[in-house]
Coordinates of C-alpha atoms and ligand atoms in Angstrom, one line a residue:
M1 CA 127.0 101.5 84.2
E2 CA 123.6 102.4 84.8
R3 CA 122.4 103.9 88.2
A4 CA 120.0 101.9 89.6
D5 CA 118.4 102.7 93.6
I6 CA 118.1 98.5 94.7
L7 CA 119.5 95.5 92.9
V8 CA 118.0 92.7 93.8
I9 CA 120.3 89.6 93.1
H10 CA 121.3 86.0 93.2
A11 CA 117.8 84.6 93.2
A12 CA 117.9 81.0 93.1
E13 CA 114.0 81.1 90.7
L14 CA 113.2 84.5 89.6
L15 CA 109.5 84.4 88.6
T16 CA 109.3 87.2 86.2
L17 CA 105.4 86.2 85.1
D18 CA 106.3 87.1 81.9
E19 CA 105.9 84.5 79.0
G20 CA 104.0 84.1 76.5
P21 CA 101.3 86.0 74.7
D22 CA 99.9 89.1 76.1
G23 CA 97.2 89.8 78.6
P24 CA 96.0 87.4 80.7
L25 CA 97.5 83.8 81.2
R26 CA 94.8 80.6 79.5
G27 CA 94.9 77.0 78.8
A28 CA 97.9 75.5 78.8
D29 CA 100.3 79.0 79.0
L30 CA 98.5 79.0 82.9
G31 CA 101.7 77.7 84.5
R32 CA 104.3 79.1 82.7
L33 CA 106.0 81.9 85.3
G34 CA 109.1 82.6 83.2
I35 CA 111.4 81.6 85.7
V36 CA 115.2 83.2 85.1
P37 CA 117.9 81.0 87.1
D38 CA 120.6 83.8 89.4
G39 CA 118.1 85.7 88.5
A40 CA 118.5 89.6 89.3
V41 CA 115.9 92.8 89.3
A42 CA 117.2 96.3 88.6
I43 CA 114.7 99.2 90.4
R44 CA 114.9 102.8 89.5
D45 CA 112.5 105.5 90.8
G46 CA 109.8 102.8 91.4
R47 CA 109.3 101.2 88.5
I48 CA 111.5 97.9 87.4
Q49 CA 114.4 99.0 84.6
A50 CA 115.5 95.2 83.7
V51 CA 115.3 91.8 84.9
G52 CA 118.0 88.9 83.7
P53 CA 120.4 86.9 85.0
T54 CA 122.4 88.3 88.0
E55 CA 125.7 88.2 86.1
A56 CA 124.1 90.6 83.2
I57 CA 122.5 92.6 85.4
L58 CA 125.2 93.3 87.3
H59 CA 127.5 93.9 84.1
R60 CA 125.5 96.8 83.3
F61 CA 123.9 98.5 87.1
Q62 CA 125.9 100.0 89.7
G63 CA 122.7 100.4 92.7
R64 CA 122.8 102.1 96.4
V65 CA 120.9 99.1 98.0
R66 CA 121.9 95.6 96.9
I67 CA 119.3 92.6 98.3
S68 CA 120.6 89.7 97.9
A69 CA 118.5 86.4 97.4
A70 CA 120.5 83.6 97.3
G71 CA 118.7 80.4 97.5
R72 CA 115.6 82.7 97.5
T73 CA 112.8 82.6 95.4
V74 CA 111.5 86.4 94.1
C75 CA 108.1 87.1 92.5
P76 CA 105.8 89.6 91.6
G77 CA 104.0 91.1 94.5
F78 CA 100.4 89.2 95.3
V79 CA 97.3 90.9 94.0
D80 CA 94.4 89.8 96.0
P81 CA 91.4 90.9 93.7
H82 CA 88.1 90.4 96.5
T83 CA 88.0 91.5 99.8
H84 CA 85.7 92.6 102.4
L85 CA 88.1 94.5 104.2
V86 CA 86.3 97.5 105.5
Y87 CA 84.2 95.6 107.9
P88 CA 83.2 96.4 112.0
A89 CA 83.0 93.5 113.3
M90 CA 84.2 89.9 113.6
R91 CA 81.6 87.7 113.5
Q92 CA 84.1 84.4 115.4
D93 CA 80.0 83.6 116.8
E94 CA 79.0 82.0 113.2
F95 CA 82.7 80.2 112.5
R96 CA 81.1 78.3 116.1
M97 CA 77.7 77.6 114.5
R98 CA 78.9 76.6 111.0
I99 CA 80.9 73.9 113.3
E100 CA 77.7 72.6 114.8
G101 CA 75.7 72.2 111.9
M102 CA 74.5 75.5 110.6
S103 CA 75.2 76.4 106.9
Y104 CA 76.4 80.1 105.9
V105 CA 72.7 80.7 104.0
D106 CA 70.9 79.8 106.8
I107 CA 72.4 82.1 108.9
A108 CA 72.0 84.1 106.4
K109 CA 68.2 84.0 106.0
A110 CA 67.4 83.9 110.5
G111 CA 69.2 87.6 110.0
G112 CA 72.9 87.1 110.9
G113 CA 76.0 86.7 108.2
I114 CA 76.1 89.7 106.1
R115 CA 72.7 91.9 107.8
S116 CA 74.7 91.8 111.1
S117 CA 77.1 93.2 109.5
V118 CA 75.3 95.6 108.0
R119 CA 74.1 96.9 112.0
R120 CA 77.1 96.5 113.1
L121 CA 78.5 99.0 110.4
R122 CA 76.1 101.8 110.6
Q123 CA 77.1 102.7 113.8
A124 CA 80.3 102.6 113.0
S125 CA 82.5 105.8 112.5
K126 CA 84.7 106.0 109.4
E127 CA 88.0 106.1 112.5
D128 CA 86.5 102.3 113.6
L129 CA 86.5 101.3 110.2
L130 CA 89.8 102.5 109.5
H131 CA 90.8 101.0 112.7
R132 CA 90.1 97.6 112.1
A133 CA 90.8 97.8 108.4
R134 CA 94.1 99.0 109.0
P135 CA 96.1 95.7 110.9
H136 CA 94.9 93.9 108.1
L137 CA 95.9 95.6 105.5
R138 CA 99.0 95.6 107.2
R139 CA 99.1 91.6 107.8
A140 CA 98.1 91.6 104.3
L141 CA 100.9 93.1 103.3
E142 CA 103.8 91.1 105.4
H143 CA 102.5 88.4 103.8
G144 CA 102.7 89.8 100.6
T145 CA 99.5 90.9 98.9
T146 CA 100.9 94.5 96.7
T147 CA 97.7 95.8 95.9
V148 CA 94.2 94.7 96.7
E149 CA 90.9 95.4 96.1
I150 CA 88.1 96.0 98.6
K151 CA 84.4 96.2 98.4
T152 CA 81.7 98.3 100.3
G153 CA 78.7 96.2 101.1
Y154 CA 78.3 96.4 105.0
G155 CA 76.3 99.9 104.6
L156 CA 73.3 99.8 102.4
E157 CA 72.1 102.7 102.8
T158 CA 73.4 106.0 101.4
A159 CA 75.3 107.6 103.7
S160 CA 76.7 104.1 105.1
E161 CA 78.3 103.1 101.5
L162 CA 79.0 106.1 101.2
K163 CA 80.9 106.1 104.4
T164 CA 83.0 103.0 103.3
L165 CA 84.1 104.2 99.9
E166 CA 85.9 106.8 102.0
A167 CA 87.4 104.5 104.5
I168 CA 88.6 102.4 101.8
E169 CA 89.6 105.9 99.9
E170 CA 92.0 106.7 102.8
L171 CA 93.9 103.6 102.9
R172 CA 94.4 103.9 99.4
W173 CA 96.2 107.6 100.3
E174 CA 98.1 105.9 103.5
G175 CA 99.4 103.2 101.2
P176 CA 102.3 101.5 101.0
C177 CA 99.9 98.9 99.2
D178 CA 97.6 100.1 96.0
V179 CA 93.9 100.2 96.9
V180 CA 91.0 99.6 94.0
A181 CA 87.5 100.4 95.2
T182 CA 84.4 98.4 94.5
F183 CA 80.9 99.7 95.3
L184 CA 79.0 96.7 96.3
G185 CA 75.8 98.4 97.4
A186 CA 73.5 95.1 96.1
H187 CA 75.3 92.7 98.9
E188 CA 71.9 91.8 100.4
V189 CA 68.5 93.4 101.6
P190 CA 68.6 95.2 104.7
D191 CA 66.3 94.2 107.9
E192 CA 64.5 97.7 106.8
Y193 CA 63.6 96.5 103.6
Q194 CA 62.7 93.1 104.2
G195 CA 60.1 91.8 102.0
R196 CA 60.2 95.4 100.2
K197 CA 62.9 93.9 97.6
R198 CA 62.0 96.3 94.5
E199 CA 62.2 99.8 96.5
F200 CA 65.3 98.7 98.1
I201 CA 66.5 97.9 93.8
D202 CA 65.0 101.4 93.5
L203 CA 67.4 102.8 95.3
V204 CA 70.2 101.3 94.6
I205 CA 69.8 102.3 91.9
H206 CA 68.5 105.7 92.0
E207 CA 70.1 106.7 94.9
M208 CA 73.4 105.4 95.4
I209 CA 74.8 104.6 92.1
P210 CA 74.7 107.8 91.3
Q211 CA 76.2 109.2 94.3
A212 CA 78.7 106.6 94.5
A213 CA 80.0 107.3 91.1
E214 CA 80.1 110.9 92.1
T215 CA 83.0 110.0 94.5
G216 CA 84.8 108.7 91.8
I217 CA 86.2 106.7 94.4
A218 CA 85.4 102.9 93.0
R219 CA 86.2 101.9 89.5
F220 CA 84.2 98.8 89.9
C221 CA 80.3 97.9 90.6
D222 CA 79.6 94.3 91.8
V223 CA 76.1 92.5 92.9
F224 CA 76.1 89.8 95.2
C225 CA 73.7 87.6 92.5
E226 CA 72.1 84.3 94.3
A227 CA 69.2 82.8 94.6
H228 CA 68.3 84.0 98.2
V229 CA 69.9 87.3 97.8
F230 CA 69.2 89.2 94.0
T231 CA 67.8 86.9 90.8
V232 CA 69.8 87.2 87.6
E233 CA 67.1 90.0 86.3
E234 CA 67.8 92.0 89.6
S235 CA 71.2 91.7 88.9
R236 CA 71.2 92.8 85.4
E237 CA 69.6 95.8 85.7
I238 CA 71.7 97.4 88.8
L239 CA 74.7 95.7 86.5
F240 CA 73.7 97.7 83.6
A241 CA 72.3 101.4 86.0
A242 CA 75.8 100.5 87.1
R243 CA 77.3 100.8 83.9
N244 CA 75.9 103.7 82.3
A245 CA 76.9 105.5 85.6
G246 CA 80.5 104.9 84.3
F247 CA 81.6 101.8 86.4
R248 CA 83.3 98.8 85.1
L249 CA 81.5 95.1 86.1
K250 CA 82.6 92.2 88.9
I251 CA 79.3 90.3 90.1
H252 CA 79.6 87.2 92.8
A253 CA 78.1 84.9 90.9
E254 CA 77.2 81.5 91.2
E255 CA 78.5 80.7 94.3
F256 CA 75.6 78.0 95.6
E257 CA 73.4 77.4 92.9
P258 CA 73.9 77.6 89.2
I259 CA 71.4 80.0 88.1
G260 CA 73.3 82.6 85.2
G261 CA 74.6 85.2 86.8
A262 CA 78.1 84.2 85.4
R263 CA 76.8 84.4 81.8
M264 CA 74.9 87.5 82.2
A265 CA 78.2 89.0 83.1
A266 CA 79.6 87.7 80.9
E267 CA 76.9 88.9 78.2
L268 CA 77.2 92.9 79.8
G269 CA 81.2 92.7 79.8
A270 CA 81.9 92.8 83.1
V271 CA 85.7 92.6 84.2
S272 CA 85.2 89.2 85.9
A273 CA 82.8 86.9 87.9
D274 CA 83.9 85.4 91.6
H275 CA 82.7 82.4 93.3
L276 CA 81.6 80.1 90.2
V277 CA 81.4 76.9 92.3
A278 CA 78.4 76.4 90.7
I279 CA 79.0 77.2 87.2
D280 CA 77.7 75.4 84.3
D281 CA 79.2 74.6 80.7
E282 CA 77.0 77.6 79.6
G283 CA 78.4 80.0 81.6
I284 CA 82.2 78.8 81.2
A285 CA 81.5 79.5 77.5
A286 CA 80.0 82.4 77.6
M287 CA 82.9 83.8 80.0
R288 CA 85.5 82.3 77.2
D289 CA 83.7 83.8 74.5
A290 CA 84.0 87.7 76.2
G291 CA 87.2 87.1 78.0
T292 CA 85.7 87.3 81.4
V293 CA 87.8 86.7 84.1
A294 CA 87.3 84.2 86.8
V295 CA 88.7 84.9 90.6
L296 CA 87.9 81.5 92.5
L297 CA 88.3 81.9 96.0
P298 CA 89.2 77.9 97.3
G299 CA 89.7 80.3 101.0
T300 CA 85.9 80.3 101.0
S301 CA 84.8 76.8 100.3
F302 CA 87.5 75.6 102.3
F303 CA 85.8 78.0 105.3
L304 CA 82.9 77.1 105.1
G305 CA 83.6 73.3 104.8
M306 CA 81.6 73.0 101.6
H307 CA 83.6 70.1 100.5
R308 CA 82.9 71.7 96.9
F309 CA 85.6 73.9 95.0
A310 CA 85.0 76.2 91.9
P311 CA 85.7 73.9 88.5
A312 CA 89.0 75.1 87.6
R313 CA 90.7 72.7 85.6
K314 CA 86.9 73.0 83.1
L315 CA 87.8 77.3 83.2
V316 CA 91.7 76.7 82.4
E317 CA 91.1 74.1 79.6
A318 CA 88.2 75.8 78.1
G319 CA 90.4 78.8 78.3
V320 CA 89.3 81.1 80.1
P321 CA 91.5 83.8 82.0
V322 CA 91.7 81.8 85.6
A323 CA 92.3 84.1 89.1
I324 CA 92.7 83.8 92.9
A325 CA 91.4 85.6 95.6
T326 CA 91.4 85.8 99.7
D327 CA 87.8 87.0 100.0
F328 CA 88.9 88.3 103.0
N329 CA 85.4 89.0 104.9
P330 CA 84.4 88.1 108.9
G331 CA 81.8 85.5 107.4
S332 CA 83.3 83.1 105.1
A333 CA 86.7 83.9 104.2
M334 CA 88.8 85.2 107.6
S335 CA 92.6 85.4 106.3
E336 CA 94.4 87.7 104.8
S337 CA 96.9 85.4 103.2
M338 CA 97.6 84.7 99.2
Q339 CA 100.1 82.4 100.9
M340 CA 97.2 80.2 101.8
T341 CA 95.2 80.9 99.1
I342 CA 97.6 79.4 97.1
T343 CA 97.6 76.4 98.7
L344 CA 93.6 76.0 98.7
A345 CA 93.7 76.8 95.0
C346 CA 96.5 73.6 94.3
L347 CA 94.5 71.6 97.2
G348 CA 90.8 72.0 96.0
L349 CA 90.9 73.8 93.0
R350 CA 93.7 71.4 91.8
L351 CA 96.0 74.0 90.4
T352 CA 99.7 73.4 89.8
P353 CA 101.4 75.5 92.7
A354 CA 102.8 77.6 89.3
E355 CA 99.0 77.6 88.0
A356 CA 98.3 79.1 91.3
I357 CA 101.2 81.2 91.2
A358 CA 99.6 83.1 88.3
A359 CA 96.6 83.3 89.4
A360 CA 97.7 84.9 92.2
T361 CA 99.8 88.1 89.9
R362 CA 99.2 88.3 86.4
N363 CA 95.9 87.0 86.1
A364 CA 95.0 88.8 89.7
A365 CA 96.0 91.7 88.3
Y366 CA 94.2 91.3 85.0
A367 CA 90.8 90.9 86.8
L368 CA 91.8 94.6 88.4
E369 CA 92.4 96.1 84.6
A370 CA 95.6 96.5 85.8
G371 CA 97.6 93.4 84.3
D372 CA 99.4 96.7 82.1
R373 CA 100.9 98.0 85.6
V374 CA 101.6 94.9 88.5
G375 CA 101.7 91.1 88.7
R376 CA 104.6 91.0 86.2
L377 CA 108.3 91.7 86.7
R378 CA 109.0 93.5 83.0
E379 CA 110.5 96.4 82.4
G380 CA 108.8 99.9 82.9
M381 CA 106.1 98.1 85.6
Q382 CA 106.2 98.7 88.5
A383 CA 108.7 97.4 91.0
D384 CA 106.2 95.2 93.0
L385 CA 108.1 92.7 94.1
L386 CA 108.5 89.7 97.1
V387 CA 111.6 88.0 97.9
L388 CA 110.6 85.0 99.6
D389 CA 112.5 82.4 102.0
I390 CA 111.6 79.0 100.0
P391 CA 114.7 77.6 97.1
D392 CA 112.5 77.0 94.4
H393 CA 107.9 78.1 93.6
E394 CA 107.2 74.8 93.8
V395 CA 107.7 74.8 97.9
L396 CA 105.1 78.1 98.3
P397 CA 102.3 75.9 98.7
Y398 CA 103.4 73.2 99.7
H399 CA 104.7 73.9 103.2
F400 CA 101.5 75.8 104.3
G401 CA 100.0 77.4 106.9
V402 CA 103.5 79.6 107.3
N403 CA 104.8 82.9 106.1
H404 CA 107.6 82.4 103.8
V405 CA 107.9 86.4 103.0
Q406 CA 111.4 87.1 103.6
T407 CA 111.4 91.2 102.5
V408 CA 108.6 93.1 100.2
V409 CA 108.8 95.9 97.7
K410 CA 106.8 98.4 96.9
K411 CA 107.1 100.8 94.2
G412 CA 110.6 100.5 94.4
R413 CA 110.8 100.9 98.0
I414 CA 111.7 97.9 100.9
V415 CA 108.1 98.6 102.9
H416 CA 108.7 95.4 104.9
Q417 CA 111.4 92.9 106.1
A418 CA 110.5 90.0 108.1
G419 CA 112.7 89.6 111.7
Ligands
NIG1 O1 81.8 87.1 98.9 N1 79.1 85.8 99.5 C1 78.8 87.6 99.4 N2 79.9 87.5 100.0 C2 80.8 87.9 101.2 C3 80.3 87.1 102.6 C4 80.2 88.1 103.2 C5 80.2 87.9 104.2 O2 79.4 86.8 104.7 O3 79.8 88.8 105.7 C6 81.2 86.4 100.2 O4 82.0 85.3 100.6
FE2 FE1 82.8 88.3 98.3

């Protein structure tokens, strides 16, 4: 008998996400969950030793700890590849203003939105930011997120951007969630540079990017490319400088208007383009050709009351790898729950439950270039998994707005148990 630290056994459905060709799942493969009935997982030293039918696993392994998942569903921990989780204060007043009829862009133009978060983040200490971020990260974990990306972008001056990066780094050290940092110094034009956007871009390129790169904290650089923020040309310049400084690239593109940001980013070799509500056929073709992951944020469309969602079916049919994320932030998406995001991906993006789950696990991992480590249940990969208190995966989006997580295992340790 081989020894295991943990055996998870008798899952009614074990979703391995380990079928199909290598890389992210595309096209008709997106719905392939790799379901093992009466499935089991053996875990040792933080890694997955074996995955298979319970009978075969119990035949081969002796486990110190046994978790019975009878009547339940087991899947990889969720990967949330787009959040703004380190922020200074909530903006519930803007939620009310939108209900009363103002739009997100109107609020931003009037000095609210991102710029109001910027004013407050500059006043906050790193400890203040951590104090606010920790409960969100904990809640994300309790809702099944075991890997999360976090962006800067509420500092918009060198010292405050670096302060945010350090806070993100500290969250990474604290664990247990894996944290991936993204530098987003070009998230908006701050108050003091209104009317002097060119000078702000120069500051981003010549001061912020080199100093952020020097810290080594962030793997990615992102830009908010939108008609009222940074144009395609400006975004290209910023991403080009970031690439030269050693960053991998991401972009916020086509959230409101189809100005061509996704196509530009794909041509620069970006790992992902995110939002894409208004993406056109040319953008879709460029992303397919480059293999750029589409990170769709249905919670944002929902929360902004947009009645318009990204053309996910078109993206899937074109062969673009599709992932989903919460976009957790105080302005446009105040929820840490990937389970809620999966429901909204079904209702708004018209992904099937199986497709939405693949977009939240395996494909989301590829949006962070972590697909060889997390997002699947496969021998040798990190032992990040969830026991969900549902009899099959279709119940996950269907029974919505509640938490189905029973147990969270992160790197082979039980880090959360419900009740
Ligand atoms: O992804 N679109 C830009 N950035 C965020 C919103 C940030 C905010 O409003 O604070 C987003 O939706
Ligand atoms: Fe965002």
